[in-house]
Amino acid sequence: MSKPDYTIEQEAHAQGYLRVAGVDEVGRGPLAGPVTAAAVVLDPAQIPVGLNDSKKLTAKKRQALLEQLLERADISVAHATVEEIDQHNILRASHIAMVRALEGLKVPPDFALIDGNMIPRGLSLPSRAVVKGDALSLSIAAASIAAKIRRDQVMWDLAQQFPGYGWETNAGYPTKAHTDALRNLGVTPHHRRSFKPVHNILYQE
């Protein structure tokens, strides 16, 4: 199985873009919590070995890679809130988080590689959408790792305040334990009211 490489970034470099940011988000599917995006600009001379789509790595490997990235790359992580998800929609909210992540980089990038098939609305930066980007681009793979670890931390913290929903292990995704708790314990302020399972509980006849 092929692993992500630096080809797409090199194509951007060849066009004169020096600082190329990979951008990915995590948390579009959960019933609770924010949607989280990361932007990462790698140093081509010191890319950590083993970078891959976060879903293909163990938690231990992800953490080890993030520690290397924090030393060698420019990383920014940002969120869109539950309120923003409900106000707009999950796609638009994930794009808001992506733009925020790009704006949070220490040095502004010249070009952005966006995971998916859409460029976020309002992004003025030259950019390219890359379908399945976390499996193709090392920068996007790095962003997927940073976003997942940060969002998992957020959900672990929320789980301490709202025990019983299993967020420390399910990260807000609709597991059986989570949906059972939603019915038995009710809806928290961190649940996405626009998502059908939550909406149905709130407005059941």
mmCIF file of C-alpha atoms in Angstrom:
data_model
loop_
_atom_site.group_PDB
_atom_site.id
_atom_site.type_symbol
_atom_site.label_atom_id
_atom_site.label_comp_id
_atom_site.label_asym_id
_atom_site.label_seq_id
_atom_site.Cartn_x
_atom_site.Cartn_y
_atom_site.Cartn_z
ATOM 1 C CA MET A 1 0.000 0.000 0.000
ATOM 2 C CA SER A 2 1.462 3.347 -1.012
ATOM 3 C CA LYS A 3 2.271 5.933 1.632
ATOM 4 C CA PRO A 4 2.072 9.714 1.391
ATOM 5 C CA ASP A 5 5.077 11.489 -0.087
ATOM 6 C CA TYR A 6 6.297 15.006 -0.813
ATOM 7 C CA THR A 7 5.466 15.082 -4.543
ATOM 8 C CA ILE A 8 2.517 17.483 -4.386
ATOM 9 C CA GLU A 9 4.488 19.871 -2.195
ATOM 10 C CA GLN A 10 7.408 19.732 -4.636
ATOM 11 C CA GLU A 11 5.053 20.606 -7.496
ATOM 12 C CA ALA A 12 4.000 23.711 -5.548
ATOM 13 C CA HIS A 13 7.649 24.550 -4.810
ATOM 14 C CA ALA A 14 8.379 24.309 -8.549
ATOM 15 C CA GLN A 15 5.693 26.950 -9.125
ATOM 16 C CA GLY A 16 7.500 29.312 -6.746
ATOM 17 C CA TYR A 17 5.584 28.602 -3.528
ATOM 18 C CA LEU A 18 8.114 28.136 -0.733
ATOM 19 C CA ARG A 19 5.929 27.632 2.338
ATOM 20 C CA VAL A 20 3.355 24.968 1.534
ATOM 21 C CA ALA A 21 0.848 24.123 4.276
ATOM 22 C CA GLY A 22 -1.023 20.842 4.461
ATOM 23 C CA VAL A 23 -4.481 21.163 6.027
ATOM 24 C CA ASP A 24 -6.788 18.462 7.381
ATOM 25 C CA GLU A 25 -9.718 18.258 9.766
ATOM 26 C CA VAL A 26 -11.063 15.678 12.163
ATOM 27 C CA GLY A 27 -14.432 15.371 13.839
ATOM 28 C CA ARG A 28 -17.056 15.739 11.143
ATOM 29 C CA GLY A 29 -18.894 12.578 12.200
ATOM 30 C CA PRO A 30 -19.228 12.874 15.997
ATOM 31 C CA LEU A 31 -22.438 13.860 17.767
ATOM 32 C CA ALA A 32 -20.541 16.019 20.257
ATOM 33 C CA GLY A 33 -17.592 18.348 20.477
ATOM 34 C CA PRO A 34 -15.916 20.757 18.087
ATOM 35 C CA VAL A 35 -14.601 20.047 14.621
ATOM 36 C CA THR A 36 -10.822 20.479 14.635
ATOM 37 C CA ALA A 37 -8.413 21.375 11.846
ATOM 38 C CA ALA A 38 -4.633 21.581 11.659
ATOM 39 C CA ALA A 39 -2.277 23.294 9.245
ATOM 40 C CA VAL A 40 1.331 22.107 9.005
ATOM 41 C CA VAL A 41 4.282 23.484 7.057
ATOM 42 C CA LEU A 42 7.025 20.855 6.974
ATOM 43 C CA ASP A 43 10.733 21.570 6.693
ATOM 44 C CA PRO A 44 11.704 19.472 3.646
ATOM 45 C CA ALA A 45 15.127 18.843 5.193
ATOM 46 C CA GLN A 46 13.757 17.246 8.349
ATOM 47 C CA ILE A 47 10.514 15.428 7.706
ATOM 48 C CA PRO A 48 9.852 12.799 10.412
ATOM 49 C CA VAL A 49 10.091 9.224 9.155
ATOM 50 C CA GLY A 50 6.831 7.274 9.251
ATOM 51 C CA LEU A 51 4.361 10.109 8.653
ATOM 52 C CA ASN A 52 1.051 8.694 7.485
ATOM 53 C CA ASP A 53 -2.684 9.250 7.621
ATOM 54 C CA SER A 54 -3.502 9.391 11.350
ATOM 55 C CA LYS A 55 -6.127 6.641 10.937
ATOM 56 C CA LYS A 56 -3.374 4.220 9.894
ATOM 57 C CA LEU A 57 -1.203 4.846 12.958
ATOM 58 C CA THR A 58 -1.390 3.669 16.550
ATOM 59 C CA ALA A 59 -1.954 6.283 19.256
ATOM 60 C CA LYS A 60 1.622 5.767 20.464
ATOM 61 C CA LYS A 61 3.062 6.286 16.982
ATOM 62 C CA ARG A 62 0.914 9.379 16.407
ATOM 63 C CA GLN A 63 2.157 10.911 19.660
ATOM 64 C CA ALA A 64 5.799 10.173 18.839
ATOM 65 C CA LEU A 65 5.423 11.748 15.401
ATOM 66 C CA LEU A 66 3.681 14.825 16.820
ATOM 67 C CA GLU A 67 6.558 15.373 19.240
ATOM 68 C CA GLN A 68 8.971 15.354 16.297
ATOM 69 C CA LEU A 69 6.704 17.649 14.276
ATOM 70 C CA LEU A 70 6.491 20.174 17.116
ATOM 71 C CA GLU A 71 10.298 20.463 16.990
ATOM 72 C CA ARG A 72 10.672 20.527 13.202
ATOM 73 C CA ALA A 73 7.527 22.029 11.653
ATOM 74 C CA ASP A 74 5.213 25.038 11.885
ATOM 75 C CA ILE A 75 1.931 23.683 13.291
ATOM 76 C CA SER A 76 -1.371 25.405 14.024
ATOM 77 C CA VAL A 77 -4.542 23.763 15.338
ATOM 78 C CA ALA A 78 -7.939 25.453 15.443
ATOM 79 C CA HIS A 79 -11.576 24.561 16.113
ATOM 80 C CA ALA A 80 -15.079 25.447 15.067
ATOM 81 C CA THR A 81 -17.497 25.214 17.973
ATOM 82 C CA VAL A 82 -20.649 23.173 18.387
ATOM 83 C CA GLU A 83 -22.603 26.429 18.051
ATOM 84 C CA GLU A 84 -20.902 27.156 14.723
ATOM 85 C CA ILE A 85 -21.593 23.613 13.513
ATOM 86 C CA ASP A 86 -25.282 24.025 14.349
ATOM 87 C CA GLN A 87 -25.450 27.538 12.907
ATOM 88 C CA HIS A 88 -23.807 26.754 9.564
ATOM 89 C CA ASN A 89 -23.426 23.019 8.879
ATOM 90 C CA ILE A 90 -20.613 20.579 9.523
ATOM 91 C CA LEU A 91 -18.906 21.094 6.147
ATOM 92 C CA ARG A 92 -18.892 24.872 6.461
ATOM 93 C CA ALA A 93 -17.759 24.653 10.096
ATOM 94 C CA SER A 94 -14.878 22.350 9.149
ATOM 95 C CA HIS A 95 -13.816 24.900 6.528
ATOM 96 C CA ILE A 96 -13.976 27.692 9.121
ATOM 97 C CA ALA A 97 -11.637 25.626 11.344
ATOM 98 C CA MET A 98 -9.279 25.065 8.388
ATOM 99 C CA VAL A 99 -9.023 28.793 7.635
ATOM 100 C CA ARG A 100 -8.402 29.513 11.336
ATOM 101 C CA ALA A 101 -5.638 26.895 11.421
ATOM 102 C CA LEU A 102 -3.928 28.484 8.418
ATOM 103 C CA GLU A 103 -4.209 31.928 10.005
ATOM 104 C CA GLY A 104 -2.599 30.575 13.185
ATOM 105 C CA LEU A 105 0.693 29.493 11.606
ATOM 106 C CA LYS A 106 3.744 31.360 12.932
ATOM 107 C CA VAL A 107 4.750 32.408 9.408
ATOM 108 C CA PRO A 108 2.011 32.838 6.786
ATOM 109 C CA PRO A 109 2.138 30.109 4.124
ATOM 110 C CA ASP A 110 2.331 30.801 0.374
ATOM 111 C CA PHE A 111 0.122 27.897 -0.636
ATOM 112 C CA ALA A 112 -2.317 25.473 0.998
ATOM 113 C CA LEU A 113 -3.039 21.832 0.241
ATOM 114 C CA ILE A 114 -6.573 21.162 1.501
ATOM 115 C CA ASP A 115 -7.698 17.618 2.221
ATOM 116 C CA GLY A 116 -10.939 16.893 0.350
ATOM 117 C CA ASN A 117 -12.546 18.119 -2.848
ATOM 118 C CA MET A 118 -13.370 21.716 -1.856
ATOM 119 C CA ILE A 119 -11.424 24.886 -1.130
ATOM 120 C CA PRO A 120 -12.847 26.626 1.967
ATOM 121 C CA ARG A 121 -14.929 29.671 1.179
ATOM 122 C CA GLY A 122 -13.140 32.896 2.004
ATOM 123 C CA LEU A 123 -9.654 31.418 1.711
ATOM 124 C CA SER A 124 -7.618 34.023 -0.151
ATOM 125 C CA LEU A 125 -4.445 31.942 -0.189
ATOM 126 C CA PRO A 126 -3.493 30.097 -3.408
ATOM 127 C CA SER A 127 -4.575 26.521 -2.731
ATOM 128 C CA ARG A 128 -5.374 23.102 -4.110
ATOM 129 C CA ALA A 129 -7.917 20.553 -2.939
ATOM 130 C CA VAL A 130 -6.485 17.031 -2.686
ATOM 131 C CA VAL A 131 -8.950 14.139 -2.449
ATOM 132 C CA LYS A 132 -7.703 11.575 0.095
ATOM 133 C CA GLY A 133 -4.884 14.020 0.730
ATOM 134 C CA ASP A 134 -3.866 12.427 4.035
ATOM 135 C CA ALA A 135 -2.868 9.297 2.071
ATOM 136 C CA LEU A 136 -1.021 11.265 -0.633
ATOM 137 C CA SER A 137 0.644 14.314 0.922
ATOM 138 C CA LEU A 138 3.073 14.227 3.851
ATOM 139 C CA SER A 139 2.013 17.740 4.899
ATOM 140 C CA ILE A 140 -1.673 16.776 4.992
ATOM 141 C CA ALA A 141 -0.814 13.522 6.811
ATOM 142 C CA ALA A 142 1.065 15.581 9.412
ATOM 143 C CA ALA A 143 -1.981 17.843 9.772
ATOM 144 C CA SER A 144 -4.241 14.815 10.249
ATOM 145 C CA ILE A 145 -2.057 13.658 13.156
ATOM 146 C CA ALA A 146 -1.984 17.068 14.855
ATOM 147 C CA ALA A 147 -5.744 17.569 14.464
ATOM 148 C CA LYS A 148 -6.665 14.113 15.762
ATOM 149 C CA ILE A 149 -4.446 14.270 18.837
ATOM 150 C CA ARG A 150 -5.682 17.746 19.775
ATOM 151 C CA ARG A 151 -9.345 16.879 19.298
ATOM 152 C CA ASP A 152 -8.973 13.641 21.272
ATOM 153 C CA GLN A 153 -7.501 15.723 24.117
ATOM 154 C CA VAL A 154 -10.450 18.117 23.986
ATOM 155 C CA MET A 155 -12.922 15.225 24.149
ATOM 156 C CA TRP A 156 -11.004 13.576 26.994
ATOM 157 C CA ASP A 157 -11.208 16.830 28.952
ATOM 158 C CA LEU A 158 -14.944 17.161 28.240
ATOM 159 C CA ALA A 159 -15.434 13.541 29.348
ATOM 160 C CA GLN A 160 -14.183 14.482 32.818
ATOM 161 C CA GLN A 161 -16.884 17.166 33.049
ATOM 162 C CA PHE A 162 -19.630 15.025 31.522
ATOM 163 C CA PRO A 163 -18.960 11.387 32.496
ATOM 164 C CA GLY A 164 -21.056 8.543 31.177
ATOM 165 C CA TYR A 165 -20.959 9.275 27.442
ATOM 166 C CA GLY A 166 -17.612 7.560 26.851
ATOM 167 C CA TRP A 167 -16.042 10.540 25.126
ATOM 168 C CA GLU A 168 -12.636 9.594 26.498
ATOM 169 C CA THR A 169 -12.712 6.551 24.209
ATOM 170 C CA ASN A 170 -15.283 7.311 21.476
ATOM 171 C CA ALA A 171 -14.301 11.006 20.995
ATOM 172 C CA GLY A 172 -17.958 11.865 20.571
ATOM 173 C CA TYR A 173 -18.637 9.471 17.706
ATOM 174 C CA PRO A 174 -22.029 7.708 17.746
ATOM 175 C CA THR A 175 -21.009 4.418 19.354
ATOM 176 C CA LYS A 176 -23.714 2.315 21.009
ATOM 177 C CA ALA A 177 -22.485 3.409 24.448
ATOM 178 C CA HIS A 178 -22.687 7.056 23.434
ATOM 179 C CA THR A 179 -26.163 6.856 21.874
ATOM 180 C CA ASP A 180 -27.442 4.824 24.860
ATOM 181 C CA ALA A 181 -26.072 7.496 27.230
ATOM 182 C CA LEU A 182 -27.649 10.216 25.115
ATOM 183 C CA ARG A 183 -31.048 8.604 25.660
ATOM 184 C CA ASN A 184 -30.475 7.826 29.347
ATOM 185 C CA LEU A 185 -28.532 10.899 30.510
ATOM 186 C CA GLY A 186 -29.816 13.471 28.056
ATOM 187 C CA VAL A 187 -28.247 16.075 25.818
ATOM 188 C CA THR A 188 -25.245 18.113 27.054
ATOM 189 C CA PRO A 189 -24.242 21.626 25.947
ATOM 190 C CA HIS A 190 -21.519 19.952 23.876
ATOM 191 C CA HIS A 191 -23.877 17.908 21.708
ATOM 192 C CA ARG A 192 -24.554 19.016 18.144
ATOM 193 C CA ARG A 193 -28.247 19.805 18.105
ATOM 194 C CA SER A 194 -28.417 19.844 14.304
ATOM 195 C CA PHE A 195 -27.326 16.199 14.127
ATOM 196 C CA LYS A 196 -30.265 13.863 13.738
ATOM 197 C CA PRO A 197 -29.772 11.513 16.751
ATOM 198 C CA VAL A 198 -29.443 14.535 19.070
ATOM 199 C CA HIS A 199 -32.234 16.517 17.381
ATOM 200 C CA ASN A 200 -34.566 13.534 17.614
ATOM 201 C CA ILE A 201 -34.024 13.206 21.378
ATOM 202 C CA LEU A 202 -34.552 16.919 21.960
ATOM 203 C CA TYR A 203 -37.715 17.120 19.897
ATOM 204 C CA GLN A 204 -39.237 13.680 20.256
ATOM 205 C CA GLU A 205 -42.991 13.683 20.405
#
